[in-house]
Amino acid sequence: QVLTDLFVALTVILAMGFIPASFLVYLVHEKSTNGKHQQLLTGISPLLYWFANYCWDIVNFLLPLLLCVFIFLAFQVMAYSGDNLPAIIVVLFLYGACMTPLMYCIEPVFSVPSTAYVTLICLNIFTGTISTLAIA
């Protein structure tokens, strides 16, 4: 049972590692085509720019989160359903809420969207897997 739960955790990490990295593709593309610069020149404050991006990314994160919760409920995995389900939902939501700003902080490093996407997918999966295996 412990091995099954560990396998499920690693699969969820693999799946959820793609989502925050995908938020960066649009931002890097916008930066490389000067779309961000144009928006800031038209009078949008930087705070509003980043807040709007964050809100949109959180809304986009909710769909995979709900799909993941639905899969947990459908397969009745003991570690991820029942009494543990509210904690799992909170942890997954906080993962998205925290990883999104982290991806934003890494945005200035990249100028090619595909390079940013692949690099951050690898980084997310590596750190998630290592931290899970360290705890297990």
PDB file of C-alpha atoms in Angstrom:
ATOM      1  CA  GLN A   1       0.000   0.000   0.000  1.00  0.00           C
ATOM      2  CA  VAL A   2       2.834   2.404   0.831  1.00  0.00           C
ATOM      3  CA  LEU A   3       4.446   1.722  -2.540  1.00  0.00           C
ATOM      4  CA  THR A   4       1.157   2.425  -4.320  1.00  0.00           C
ATOM      5  CA  ASP A   5       0.738   5.713  -2.453  1.00  0.00           C
ATOM      6  CA  LEU A   6       4.314   6.689  -3.315  1.00  0.00           C
ATOM      7  CA  PHE A   7       3.694   5.873  -6.984  1.00  0.00           C
ATOM      8  CA  VAL A   8       0.516   7.980  -6.968  1.00  0.00           C
ATOM      9  CA  ALA A   9       2.407  10.872  -5.342  1.00  0.00           C
ATOM     10  CA  LEU A  10       5.141  10.732  -7.967  1.00  0.00           C
ATOM     11  CA  THR A  11       2.545  10.614 -10.748  1.00  0.00           C
ATOM     12  CA  VAL A  12       0.762  13.659  -9.335  1.00  0.00           C
ATOM     13  CA  ILE A  13       4.103  15.494  -9.082  1.00  0.00           C
ATOM     14  CA  LEU A  14       4.820  14.621 -12.692  1.00  0.00           C
ATOM     15  CA  ALA A  15       1.437  15.913 -13.821  1.00  0.00           C
ATOM     16  CA  MET A  16       1.401  19.031 -11.668  1.00  0.00           C
ATOM     17  CA  GLY A  17       4.954  19.976 -12.636  1.00  0.00           C
ATOM     18  CA  PHE A  18       3.766  20.917 -16.122  1.00  0.00           C
ATOM     19  CA  ILE A  19       1.109  23.402 -15.052  1.00  0.00           C
ATOM     20  CA  PRO A  20       3.125  26.184 -13.350  1.00  0.00           C
ATOM     21  CA  ALA A  21       5.787  25.900 -16.055  1.00  0.00           C
ATOM     22  CA  SER A  22       3.141  26.474 -18.718  1.00  0.00           C
ATOM     23  CA  PHE A  23       2.225  29.813 -17.127  1.00  0.00           C
ATOM     24  CA  LEU A  24       5.654  31.109 -18.003  1.00  0.00           C
ATOM     25  CA  VAL A  25       5.413  30.441 -21.745  1.00  0.00           C
ATOM     26  CA  TYR A  26       3.039  33.329 -22.348  1.00  0.00           C
ATOM     27  CA  LEU A  27       5.021  35.714 -20.155  1.00  0.00           C
ATOM     28  CA  VAL A  28       8.329  34.955 -21.848  1.00  0.00           C
ATOM     29  CA  HIS A  29       6.695  35.282 -25.275  1.00  0.00           C
ATOM     30  CA  GLU A  30       5.132  38.584 -24.248  1.00  0.00           C
ATOM     31  CA  LYS A  31       8.492  39.836 -23.015  1.00  0.00           C
ATOM     32  CA  SER A  32      10.355  38.728 -26.153  1.00  0.00           C
ATOM     33  CA  THR A  33       7.826  40.422 -28.465  1.00  0.00           C
ATOM     34  CA  ASN A  34       7.714  43.574 -26.292  1.00  0.00           C
ATOM     35  CA  GLY A  35       4.038  43.041 -25.491  1.00  0.00           C
ATOM     36  CA  LYS A  36       4.685  43.579 -21.796  1.00  0.00           C
ATOM     37  CA  HIS A  37       6.605  46.771 -22.534  1.00  0.00           C
ATOM     38  CA  GLN A  38       3.771  48.052 -24.696  1.00  0.00           C
ATOM     39  CA  GLN A  39       1.211  47.389 -21.962  1.00  0.00           C
ATOM     40  CA  LEU A  40       3.326  49.178 -19.386  1.00  0.00           C
ATOM     41  CA  LEU A  41       3.768  52.136 -21.764  1.00  0.00           C
ATOM     42  CA  THR A  42       0.009  52.468 -22.214  1.00  0.00           C
ATOM     43  CA  GLY A  43      -0.378  53.116 -18.517  1.00  0.00           C
ATOM     44  CA  ILE A  44      -0.987  49.756 -16.878  1.00  0.00           C
ATOM     45  CA  SER A  45       0.819  49.701 -13.568  1.00  0.00           C
ATOM     46  CA  PRO A  46       3.273  46.835 -13.024  1.00  0.00           C
ATOM     47  CA  LEU A  47       1.300  45.756  -9.948  1.00  0.00           C
ATOM     48  CA  LEU A  48      -1.900  45.453 -11.976  1.00  0.00           C
ATOM     49  CA  TYR A  49      -0.063  43.630 -14.776  1.00  0.00           C
ATOM     50  CA  TRP A  50       1.310  40.975 -12.438  1.00  0.00           C
ATOM     51  CA  PHE A  51      -1.892  40.725 -10.388  1.00  0.00           C
ATOM     52  CA  ALA A  52      -3.984  40.126 -13.515  1.00  0.00           C
ATOM     53  CA  ASN A  53      -1.548  37.478 -14.735  1.00  0.00           C
ATOM     54  CA  TYR A  54      -1.572  35.817 -11.315  1.00  0.00           C
ATOM     55  CA  CYS A  55      -5.366  35.750 -11.093  1.00  0.00           C
ATOM     56  CA  TRP A  56      -5.666  34.299 -14.591  1.00  0.00           C
ATOM     57  CA  ASP A  57      -3.063  31.647 -13.863  1.00  0.00           C
ATOM     58  CA  ILE A  58      -4.760  30.636 -10.604  1.00  0.00           C
ATOM     59  CA  VAL A  59      -8.086  30.294 -12.429  1.00  0.00           C
ATOM     60  CA  ASN A  60      -6.320  28.141 -15.029  1.00  0.00           C
ATOM     61  CA  PHE A  61      -4.760  26.077 -12.237  1.00  0.00           C
ATOM     62  CA  LEU A  62      -8.158  25.298 -10.707  1.00  0.00           C
ATOM     63  CA  LEU A  63      -9.302  23.130 -13.634  1.00  0.00           C
ATOM     64  CA  PRO A  64      -6.424  20.590 -13.366  1.00  0.00           C
ATOM     65  CA  LEU A  65      -6.756  20.719  -9.576  1.00  0.00           C
ATOM     66  CA  LEU A  66     -10.440  19.804  -9.758  1.00  0.00           C
ATOM     67  CA  LEU A  67      -9.716  17.118 -12.325  1.00  0.00           C
ATOM     68  CA  CYS A  68      -7.060  15.657 -10.036  1.00  0.00           C
ATOM     69  CA  VAL A  69      -9.476  15.662  -7.092  1.00  0.00           C
ATOM     70  CA  PHE A  70     -12.131  13.993  -9.266  1.00  0.00           C
ATOM     71  CA  ILE A  71      -9.654  11.250 -10.185  1.00  0.00           C
ATOM     72  CA  PHE A  72      -8.794  10.729  -6.509  1.00  0.00           C
ATOM     73  CA  LEU A  73     -12.500  10.389  -5.720  1.00  0.00           C
ATOM     74  CA  ALA A  74     -13.202   8.117  -8.679  1.00  0.00           C
ATOM     75  CA  PHE A  75     -10.454   5.633  -7.805  1.00  0.00           C
ATOM     76  CA  GLN A  76     -10.863   5.910  -4.011  1.00  0.00           C
ATOM     77  CA  VAL A  77      -7.152   5.891  -3.253  1.00  0.00           C
ATOM     78  CA  MET A  78      -7.146   5.753   0.549  1.00  0.00           C
ATOM     79  CA  ALA A  79      -4.282   8.207   1.107  1.00  0.00           C
ATOM     80  CA  TYR A  80      -5.884  10.808  -1.182  1.00  0.00           C
ATOM     81  CA  SER A  81      -9.605  10.509  -0.436  1.00  0.00           C
ATOM     82  CA  GLY A  82     -11.920  10.263   2.542  1.00  0.00           C
ATOM     83  CA  ASP A  83     -10.752  12.241   5.566  1.00  0.00           C
ATOM     84  CA  ASN A  84      -7.537  13.253   3.802  1.00  0.00           C
ATOM     85  CA  LEU A  85      -9.249  14.854   0.798  1.00  0.00           C
ATOM     86  CA  PRO A  86      -9.671  18.390   2.245  1.00  0.00           C
ATOM     87  CA  ALA A  87      -5.989  18.478   3.187  1.00  0.00           C
ATOM     88  CA  ILE A  88      -5.014  17.219  -0.274  1.00  0.00           C
ATOM     89  CA  ILE A  89      -7.120  19.929  -1.922  1.00  0.00           C
ATOM     90  CA  VAL A  90      -5.525  22.630   0.234  1.00  0.00           C
ATOM     91  CA  VAL A  91      -2.004  21.328  -0.403  1.00  0.00           C
ATOM     92  CA  LEU A  92      -2.550  21.159  -4.168  1.00  0.00           C
ATOM     93  CA  PHE A  93      -4.101  24.629  -4.230  1.00  0.00           C
ATOM     94  CA  LEU A  94      -1.246  26.078  -2.175  1.00  0.00           C
ATOM     95  CA  TYR A  95       1.212  24.373  -4.511  1.00  0.00           C
ATOM     96  CA  GLY A  96      -0.295  26.291  -7.426  1.00  0.00           C
ATOM     97  CA  ALA A  97      -0.556  29.519  -5.450  1.00  0.00           C
ATOM     98  CA  CYS A  98       3.128  29.337  -4.463  1.00  0.00           C
ATOM     99  CA  MET A  99       4.671  27.923  -7.631  1.00  0.00           C
ATOM    100  CA  THR A 100       3.090  30.556  -9.864  1.00  0.00           C
ATOM    101  CA  PRO A 101       4.968  33.511  -8.313  1.00  0.00           C
ATOM    102  CA  LEU A 102       8.135  31.402  -8.264  1.00  0.00           C
ATOM    103  CA  MET A 103       7.800  30.902 -12.008  1.00  0.00           C
ATOM    104  CA  TYR A 104       7.297  34.658 -12.390  1.00  0.00           C
ATOM    105  CA  CYS A 105      10.570  35.286 -10.546  1.00  0.00           C
ATOM    106  CA  ILE A 106      12.429  33.044 -12.976  1.00  0.00           C
ATOM    107  CA  GLU A 107      10.883  34.750 -16.041  1.00  0.00           C
ATOM    108  CA  PRO A 108      13.664  37.358 -16.563  1.00  0.00           C
ATOM    109  CA  VAL A 109      16.228  34.592 -17.097  1.00  0.00           C
ATOM    110  CA  PHE A 110      14.623  33.367 -20.331  1.00  0.00           C
ATOM    111  CA  SER A 111      14.061  34.917 -23.741  1.00  0.00           C
ATOM    112  CA  VAL A 112      12.791  31.817 -25.607  1.00  0.00           C
ATOM    113  CA  PRO A 113       9.424  30.451 -24.384  1.00  0.00           C
ATOM    114  CA  SER A 114      10.106  26.808 -25.270  1.00  0.00           C
ATOM    115  CA  THR A 115      13.432  26.828 -23.429  1.00  0.00           C
ATOM    116  CA  ALA A 116      11.738  28.281 -20.362  1.00  0.00           C
ATOM    117  CA  TYR A 117       8.984  25.667 -20.509  1.00  0.00           C
ATOM    118  CA  VAL A 118      11.267  22.639 -20.812  1.00  0.00           C
ATOM    119  CA  THR A 119      13.745  23.922 -18.228  1.00  0.00           C
ATOM    120  CA  LEU A 120      11.072  24.638 -15.645  1.00  0.00           C
ATOM    121  CA  ILE A 121       9.256  21.354 -16.239  1.00  0.00           C
ATOM    122  CA  CYS A 122      12.509  19.536 -15.526  1.00  0.00           C
ATOM    123  CA  LEU A 123      13.168  21.706 -12.481  1.00  0.00           C
ATOM    124  CA  ASN A 124       9.645  21.219 -11.084  1.00  0.00           C
ATOM    125  CA  ILE A 125       9.673  17.458 -11.590  1.00  0.00           C
ATOM    126  CA  PHE A 126      13.204  17.087 -10.199  1.00  0.00           C
ATOM    127  CA  THR A 127      12.564  19.109  -7.039  1.00  0.00           C
ATOM    128  CA  GLY A 128       9.168  17.471  -6.475  1.00  0.00           C
ATOM    129  CA  THR A 129      10.532  13.957  -6.896  1.00  0.00           C
ATOM    130  CA  ILE A 130      13.578  14.536  -4.709  1.00  0.00           C
ATOM    131  CA  SER A 131      11.525  16.099  -1.917  1.00  0.00           C
ATOM    132  CA  THR A 132       8.957  13.301  -2.029  1.00  0.00           C
ATOM    133  CA  LEU A 133      11.592  10.578  -1.975  1.00  0.00           C
ATOM    134  CA  ALA A 134      13.440  12.342   0.847  1.00  0.00           C
ATOM    135  CA  ILE A 135      10.297  12.302   2.978  1.00  0.00           C
ATOM    136  CA  ALA A 136       9.307   8.745   2.057  1.00  0.00           C
TER     137      ALA A 136
END
